[in-house]
Amino acid sequence: MIRLFVLLAALFAAPLSAQTVRPWTEAVVSVADFAPFEALLRDIADWELRHQGDLDRSELSYWGLHMDASAEERLYCAPGTQTGCIRFVQFDAVEQEPIRPAARPWDTGGIFSLMVRSDNVDGLYEAALNQGWWAESPPIRFQFGSSDLKNVVITGPHGIHIAAYERISPEFTDFPVGLISQAFNSMRMVRNRPVARDFYRSLGFSILFDSDAEPLEPAWSNLSIPRNFTPIVRRSAAALQPQPGETGRVEVMQIVGFEGRDHSARAVPPNLGILSVRYPVDDLAAYRAELEAAGIPIIFAASDIALADRGPTDMIAVRSPDGALTEFYEVN
């Protein structure tokens, strides 16, 4: 399905924050079992295990989990990268449910997918199916502005999605790709695109694109929308970024014309699914003061969280109108 968006970078270039927010370094994903994700990322795509061990009590307390709770984590990154990593967390002695149980793409709440690039979407699709993953559709080819793209949205346990994009032309050269590159974006399905877009603008992000245009001719959809409905069911989307570049983005999408369930209330630790993305900030105290002055509630906050692979750091979290958590931590 061809996605036509209006580029508004010039109009929305100025961030609303004076503080430096850098591209997100990792997504936090709550899983019941590491194995399906390691089979895909480590065994198929050669991602590197950068850290594994028990979560420190300080991080569990930051999330408000009781004293009996514990968790193990494994941090995976694409080779040679420092951004777009995934920190998988397996909790113990806690009650859990999926964040987006039995959800369809038009259901709102939480974080729908992590977006990566691939140099072989067809090969990734076949490998994922062989590993027991599923997909919203077979690979779809479409035009996005001047880019000729192919995409597939693969689905793992508990509805955890990885959306892979192969840029057929022009050649993508900004970072190494491989079968599964570092994650460069995260998708949130929302009830109201302008409201969700403006929330991320209030975090200091600038708009990369913002549009509700769709082609008039029926086309196959990468989000399971029936082919004959694609001209009338609009994907209304906006992508934002803290800094110009090809990483660290966030995207919001409202599927207009289908009424789905809302899963926002479940999008909290330790529930199963994509919990958050984490952005480093140069001066977290000053950034927090800006957010609070703008009326944005701080959902979680703690000092000296002992992140085993980073050392003690301060961290805060905010919650979008559709329940998605975004975390910010002090750069050491």
Short mmCIF file of C-alpha atoms in Angstrom, two decimals:
data_model
loop_
_atom_site.label_atom_id
_atom_site.label_comp_id
_atom_site.label_asym_id
_atom_site.label_seq_id
_atom_site.Cartn_x
_atom_site.Cartn_y
_atom_site.Cartn_z
CA MET A 1 0.00 0.00 0.00
CA ILE A 2 1.48 3.31 -1.03
CA ARG A 3 1.97 5.74 1.84
CA LEU A 4 1.90 9.39 0.84
CA PHE A 5 2.97 11.84 3.50
CA VAL A 6 3.62 15.56 3.49
CA LEU A 7 7.09 16.55 4.65
CA LEU A 8 6.86 19.37 7.15
CA ALA A 9 10.39 19.41 8.53
CA ALA A 10 10.96 23.07 7.70
CA LEU A 11 7.77 24.20 9.37
CA PHE A 12 8.27 22.18 12.54
CA ALA A 13 12.07 22.22 12.79
CA ALA A 14 12.42 24.08 16.08
CA PRO A 15 12.20 21.81 19.16
CA LEU A 16 10.22 22.98 22.16
CA SER A 17 12.93 22.02 24.68
CA ALA A 18 16.18 23.83 25.37
CA GLN A 19 17.75 20.59 26.59
CA THR A 20 19.56 18.12 24.36
CA VAL A 21 17.58 14.89 23.96
CA ARG A 22 19.54 12.33 21.97
CA PRO A 23 18.19 9.45 19.84
CA TRP A 24 16.85 6.57 21.89
CA THR A 25 19.45 4.00 22.83
CA GLU A 26 17.17 1.08 23.65
CA ALA A 27 13.67 -0.25 23.84
CA VAL A 28 12.59 -2.19 26.93
CA VAL A 29 10.59 -5.31 26.07
CA SER A 30 8.95 -7.53 28.69
CA VAL A 31 8.99 -11.20 27.67
CA ALA A 32 7.96 -14.52 29.19
CA ASP A 33 10.86 -16.32 27.48
CA PHE A 34 14.05 -14.96 25.91
CA ALA A 35 14.38 -17.87 23.46
CA PRO A 36 12.09 -16.77 20.56
CA PHE A 37 13.71 -13.34 20.41
CA GLU A 38 17.26 -14.66 20.68
CA ALA A 39 16.52 -17.16 17.89
CA LEU A 40 15.54 -14.27 15.63
CA LEU A 41 17.99 -11.52 16.58
CA ARG A 42 21.07 -13.49 17.67
CA ASP A 43 20.88 -16.66 15.61
CA ILE A 44 19.35 -15.25 12.41
CA ALA A 45 20.48 -11.61 12.37
CA ASP A 46 23.79 -11.83 14.31
CA TRP A 47 22.86 -9.26 16.97
CA GLU A 48 25.31 -9.09 19.87
CA LEU A 49 24.55 -9.86 23.50
CA ARG A 50 26.00 -6.80 25.28
CA HIS A 51 24.82 -7.59 28.81
CA GLN A 52 22.89 -10.14 30.82
CA GLY A 53 22.12 -10.44 34.49
CA ASP A 54 19.64 -9.62 37.21
CA LEU A 55 17.91 -6.26 37.37
CA ASP A 56 18.98 -4.24 40.37
CA ARG A 57 16.36 -3.63 43.04
CA SER A 58 16.63 0.12 42.35
CA GLU A 59 15.20 -0.30 38.83
CA LEU A 60 12.34 -2.50 40.04
CA SER A 61 11.52 0.06 42.73
CA TYR A 62 11.60 2.85 40.15
CA TRP A 63 8.81 1.00 38.31
CA GLY A 64 6.87 0.65 41.56
CA LEU A 65 7.14 -3.15 41.76
CA HIS A 66 6.84 -4.89 45.13
CA MET A 67 9.83 -6.16 47.10
CA ASP A 68 9.29 -9.80 46.11
CA ALA A 69 9.57 -8.99 42.40
CA SER A 70 12.73 -9.86 40.52
CA ALA A 71 13.81 -9.87 36.89
CA GLU A 72 16.56 -10.97 34.53
CA GLU A 73 17.61 -8.87 31.56
CA ARG A 74 19.48 -9.38 28.30
CA LEU A 75 20.57 -6.43 26.21
CA TYR A 76 20.99 -7.06 22.48
CA CYS A 77 22.35 -4.62 19.88
CA ALA A 78 22.97 -4.81 16.16
CA PRO A 79 26.70 -5.23 15.45
CA GLY A 80 28.75 -2.10 15.97
CA THR A 81 25.84 0.09 17.12
CA GLN A 82 25.06 2.02 20.31
CA THR A 83 21.48 3.11 19.54
CA GLY A 84 18.34 1.16 18.68
CA CYS A 85 19.19 -1.75 21.00
CA ILE A 86 16.60 -3.92 22.74
CA ARG A 87 16.70 -4.71 26.45
CA PHE A 88 14.61 -7.84 27.05
CA VAL A 89 13.34 -8.24 30.61
CA GLN A 90 11.91 -11.45 32.09
CA PHE A 91 10.08 -10.74 35.36
CA ASP A 92 9.52 -13.21 38.19
CA ALA A 93 7.11 -13.26 41.14
CA VAL A 94 4.79 -10.71 39.53
CA GLU A 95 1.36 -10.83 37.95
CA GLN A 96 1.46 -10.11 34.21
CA GLU A 97 -0.82 -9.87 31.22
CA PRO A 98 -0.10 -8.90 27.61
CA ILE A 99 -0.17 -5.17 26.97
CA ARG A 100 -2.06 -5.67 23.68
CA PRO A 101 -3.89 -9.03 24.03
CA ALA A 102 -5.29 -10.41 20.76
CA ALA A 103 -4.87 -6.91 19.30
CA ARG A 104 -5.24 -5.87 15.69
CA PRO A 105 -3.25 -2.96 14.25
CA TRP A 106 -6.20 -0.57 14.59
CA ASP A 107 -6.42 -1.26 18.34
CA THR A 108 -4.84 1.60 20.28
CA GLY A 109 -2.59 1.79 23.32
CA GLY A 110 1.03 1.05 24.17
CA ILE A 111 3.77 0.60 21.57
CA PHE A 112 2.77 -1.40 18.51
CA SER A 113 6.17 -2.13 16.92
CA LEU A 114 9.88 -1.49 16.76
CA MET A 115 10.96 -0.45 13.28
CA VAL A 116 14.19 -1.73 11.71
CA ARG A 117 15.79 -1.80 8.28
CA SER A 118 16.67 -4.91 6.31
CA ASP A 119 18.61 -5.70 3.16
CA ASN A 120 16.39 -8.74 2.50
CA VAL A 121 12.79 -8.44 3.70
CA ASP A 122 11.71 -11.57 1.83
CA GLY A 123 14.48 -13.58 3.47
CA LEU A 124 13.63 -12.17 6.89
CA TYR A 125 9.96 -13.03 6.43
CA GLU A 126 10.80 -16.64 5.51
CA ALA A 127 13.30 -16.99 8.38
CA ALA A 128 10.82 -15.55 10.89
CA LEU A 129 8.06 -17.95 9.82
CA ASN A 130 10.51 -20.85 10.12
CA GLN A 131 11.21 -19.76 13.70
CA GLY A 132 7.52 -19.76 14.61
CA TRP A 133 6.93 -16.03 14.22
CA TRP A 134 3.97 -14.75 12.19
CA ALA A 135 3.24 -11.61 10.16
CA GLU A 136 0.50 -9.08 9.53
CA SER A 137 0.88 -9.80 5.81
CA PRO A 138 3.43 -11.09 3.32
CA PRO A 139 6.00 -8.42 2.32
CA ILE A 140 4.43 -5.36 0.70
CA ARG A 141 6.16 -3.06 -1.82
CA PHE A 142 5.22 0.63 -1.92
CA GLN A 143 6.46 4.15 -2.59
CA PHE A 144 7.16 6.57 0.25
CA GLY A 145 8.04 9.95 -1.16
CA SER A 146 11.03 9.31 -3.44
CA SER A 147 11.82 5.92 -1.84
CA ASP A 148 10.93 2.52 -3.27
CA LEU A 149 10.37 0.32 -0.20
CA LYS A 150 9.42 -3.17 0.82
CA ASN A 151 8.00 -3.83 4.30
CA VAL A 152 6.88 -6.69 6.50
CA VAL A 153 5.53 -6.55 10.06
CA ILE A 154 6.53 -9.78 11.83
CA THR A 155 4.81 -10.84 15.03
CA GLY A 156 6.28 -12.72 17.96
CA PRO A 157 4.91 -13.93 21.29
CA HIS A 158 2.41 -11.65 23.07
CA GLY A 159 1.89 -9.59 19.92
CA ILE A 160 5.38 -8.05 19.92
CA HIS A 161 5.95 -6.64 16.42
CA ILE A 162 9.11 -5.88 14.48
CA ALA A 163 8.46 -3.85 11.33
CA ALA A 164 11.27 -4.24 8.78
CA TYR A 165 11.85 -1.87 5.86
CA GLU A 166 14.02 -2.62 2.84
CA ARG A 167 14.87 0.46 0.79
CA ILE A 168 15.23 -0.79 -2.73
CA SER A 169 16.08 2.68 -4.05
CA PRO A 170 17.77 4.98 -3.44
CA GLU A 171 20.43 3.00 -1.60
CA PHE A 172 20.39 3.41 2.19
CA THR A 173 23.86 4.25 3.55
CA ASP A 174 23.34 6.02 6.88
CA PHE A 175 24.08 2.95 9.04
CA PRO A 176 24.77 -0.77 8.47
CA VAL A 177 21.63 -2.72 7.63
CA GLY A 178 22.01 -6.52 7.34
CA LEU A 179 19.01 -8.81 7.78
CA ILE A 180 17.83 -6.82 10.84
CA SER A 181 19.42 -3.45 11.54
CA GLN A 182 19.36 -1.46 14.74
CA ALA A 183 15.89 -0.15 15.54
CA PHE A 184 15.39 3.39 14.25
CA ASN A 185 11.74 4.10 15.11
CA SER A 186 8.84 2.89 17.25
CA MET A 187 5.18 2.87 16.23
CA ARG A 188 2.27 3.74 18.53
CA MET A 189 -1.37 3.25 17.44
CA VAL A 190 -3.34 6.21 18.74
CA ARG A 191 -6.92 7.46 19.11
CA ASN A 192 -6.19 10.96 17.85
CA ARG A 193 -3.18 11.76 15.67
CA PRO A 194 -3.00 15.52 16.35
CA VAL A 195 -3.25 15.01 20.13
CA ALA A 196 -0.58 12.29 20.11
CA ARG A 197 1.65 14.29 17.75
CA ASP A 198 1.44 17.38 19.93
CA PHE A 199 2.32 15.38 23.03
CA TYR A 200 5.65 14.38 21.52
CA ARG A 201 6.19 17.93 20.32
CA SER A 202 5.78 18.99 23.95
CA LEU A 203 8.70 16.67 24.75
CA GLY A 204 10.85 18.79 22.45
CA PHE A 205 10.62 16.61 19.34
CA SER A 206 10.31 18.09 15.85
CA ILE A 207 8.04 16.72 13.13
CA LEU A 208 9.56 14.73 10.29
CA PHE A 209 6.28 14.10 8.48
CA ASP A 210 2.58 14.51 9.25
CA SER A 211 -0.26 13.48 6.92
CA ASP A 212 -3.55 11.62 6.56
CA ALA A 213 -3.37 11.23 2.76
CA GLU A 214 -4.00 7.82 1.19
CA PRO A 215 -4.03 6.61 -2.45
CA LEU A 216 -7.36 6.26 -4.22
CA GLU A 217 -6.73 2.81 -5.69
CA PRO A 218 -7.05 -0.42 -3.63
CA ALA A 219 -3.73 -1.95 -2.59
CA TRP A 220 -2.50 -4.71 -0.32
CA SER A 221 -1.88 -3.50 3.23
CA ASN A 222 1.00 -4.29 5.57
CA LEU A 223 -1.39 -3.72 8.52
CA SER A 224 -4.07 -6.29 7.63
CA ILE A 225 -6.56 -3.77 6.27
CA PRO A 226 -8.60 -5.59 3.60
CA ARG A 227 -7.57 -4.57 0.08
CA ASN A 228 -10.99 -3.19 -0.87
CA PHE A 229 -11.01 -0.97 2.25
CA THR A 230 -7.62 0.69 1.75
CA PRO A 231 -8.94 3.69 -0.23
CA ILE A 232 -11.45 4.56 2.50
CA VAL A 233 -9.70 3.51 5.74
CA ARG A 234 -7.02 6.17 6.21
CA ARG A 235 -3.71 5.68 7.98
CA SER A 236 -3.21 9.07 9.56
CA ALA A 237 0.39 9.28 10.78
CA ALA A 238 3.12 11.55 12.05
CA ALA A 239 6.79 10.84 12.77
CA LEU A 240 8.90 12.92 15.15
CA GLN A 241 12.52 13.03 16.22
CA PRO A 242 14.58 14.68 18.98
CA GLN A 243 17.41 15.43 16.52
CA PRO A 244 17.65 15.28 12.72
CA GLY A 245 18.90 11.93 11.47
CA GLU A 246 17.94 8.36 10.70
CA THR A 247 17.63 7.07 14.30
CA GLY A 248 15.74 7.81 17.50
CA ARG A 249 12.34 8.46 15.94
CA VAL A 250 8.83 7.93 17.24
CA GLU A 251 5.76 7.49 15.04
CA VAL A 252 2.06 7.77 15.84
CA MET A 253 -0.68 6.34 13.64
CA GLN A 254 -4.45 6.63 13.77
CA ILE A 255 -6.32 4.18 11.55
CA VAL A 256 -9.42 6.19 10.66
CA GLY A 257 -12.48 4.15 9.68
CA PHE A 258 -12.00 1.10 11.92
CA GLU A 259 -13.01 1.17 15.57
CA GLY A 260 -10.75 -0.98 17.72
CA ARG A 261 -10.22 -1.74 21.38
CA ASP A 262 -8.02 0.46 23.55
CA HIS A 263 -5.24 -1.19 25.57
CA SER A 264 -3.70 1.93 27.12
CA ALA A 265 -4.35 0.88 30.72
CA ARG A 266 -2.23 -2.28 30.30
CA ALA A 267 0.86 -0.45 29.02
CA VAL A 268 2.77 -0.54 32.32
CA PRO A 269 5.55 -2.71 33.78
CA PRO A 270 5.67 -5.64 34.25
CA ASN A 271 3.10 -6.48 31.55
CA LEU A 272 4.24 -8.37 28.48
CA GLY A 273 5.15 -6.43 25.35
CA ILE A 274 7.13 -3.34 24.36
CA LEU A 275 7.24 -1.29 27.56
CA SER A 276 9.19 1.83 26.61
CA VAL A 277 11.99 3.46 24.67
CA ARG A 278 14.82 5.22 26.52
CA TYR A 279 16.31 8.56 25.49
CA PRO A 280 19.54 9.99 26.97
CA VAL A 281 19.39 13.65 28.07
CA ASP A 282 22.36 15.87 28.87
CA ASP A 283 20.70 17.64 31.82
CA LEU A 284 17.85 15.53 33.16
CA ALA A 285 16.98 17.84 36.07
CA ALA A 286 16.57 20.82 33.74
CA TYR A 287 14.60 18.73 31.24
CA ARG A 288 12.29 17.45 33.98
CA ALA A 289 11.67 21.01 35.12
CA GLU A 290 10.69 21.95 31.55
CA LEU A 291 8.25 19.04 31.32
CA GLU A 292 6.65 19.82 34.65
CA ALA A 293 6.34 23.50 33.73
CA ALA A 294 4.53 22.37 30.57
CA GLY A 295 2.08 20.34 32.70
CA ILE A 296 3.42 16.91 31.70
CA PRO A 297 3.16 14.47 34.64
CA ILE A 298 6.22 12.41 35.57
CA ILE A 299 4.96 8.84 35.99
CA PHE A 300 8.15 7.22 37.32
CA ALA A 301 11.28 8.89 38.68
CA ALA A 302 14.35 7.76 40.60
CA SER A 303 17.95 8.75 41.22
CA ASP A 304 20.99 6.49 41.02
CA ILE A 305 19.28 3.57 39.32
CA ALA A 306 21.95 0.89 39.01
CA LEU A 307 21.86 -0.02 35.32
CA ALA A 308 24.40 -2.80 35.23
CA ASP A 309 25.86 -1.91 31.84
CA ARG A 310 25.78 1.89 32.30
CA GLY A 311 26.35 2.57 35.99
CA PRO A 312 24.17 4.66 38.32
CA THR A 313 21.89 7.07 36.51
CA ASP A 314 18.82 9.22 37.13
CA MET A 315 15.71 8.38 35.13
CA ILE A 316 12.17 9.63 34.59
CA ALA A 317 9.21 8.37 32.56
CA VAL A 318 6.22 10.08 30.97
CA ARG A 319 3.06 8.54 29.59
CA SER A 320 1.46 9.50 26.29
CA PRO A 321 -2.31 10.04 25.89
CA ASP A 322 -2.45 6.46 24.57
CA GLY A 323 -0.47 4.92 27.40
CA ALA A 324 2.95 4.55 25.77
CA LEU A 325 5.87 5.07 28.16
CA THR A 326 8.88 7.16 27.14
CA GLU A 327 11.86 7.20 29.50
CA PHE A 328 14.68 9.73 29.78
CA TYR A 329 17.94 9.17 31.62
CA GLU A 330 20.90 11.31 32.57
CA VAL A 331 23.96 11.02 30.36
CA ASN A 332 26.91 10.03 32.55
#
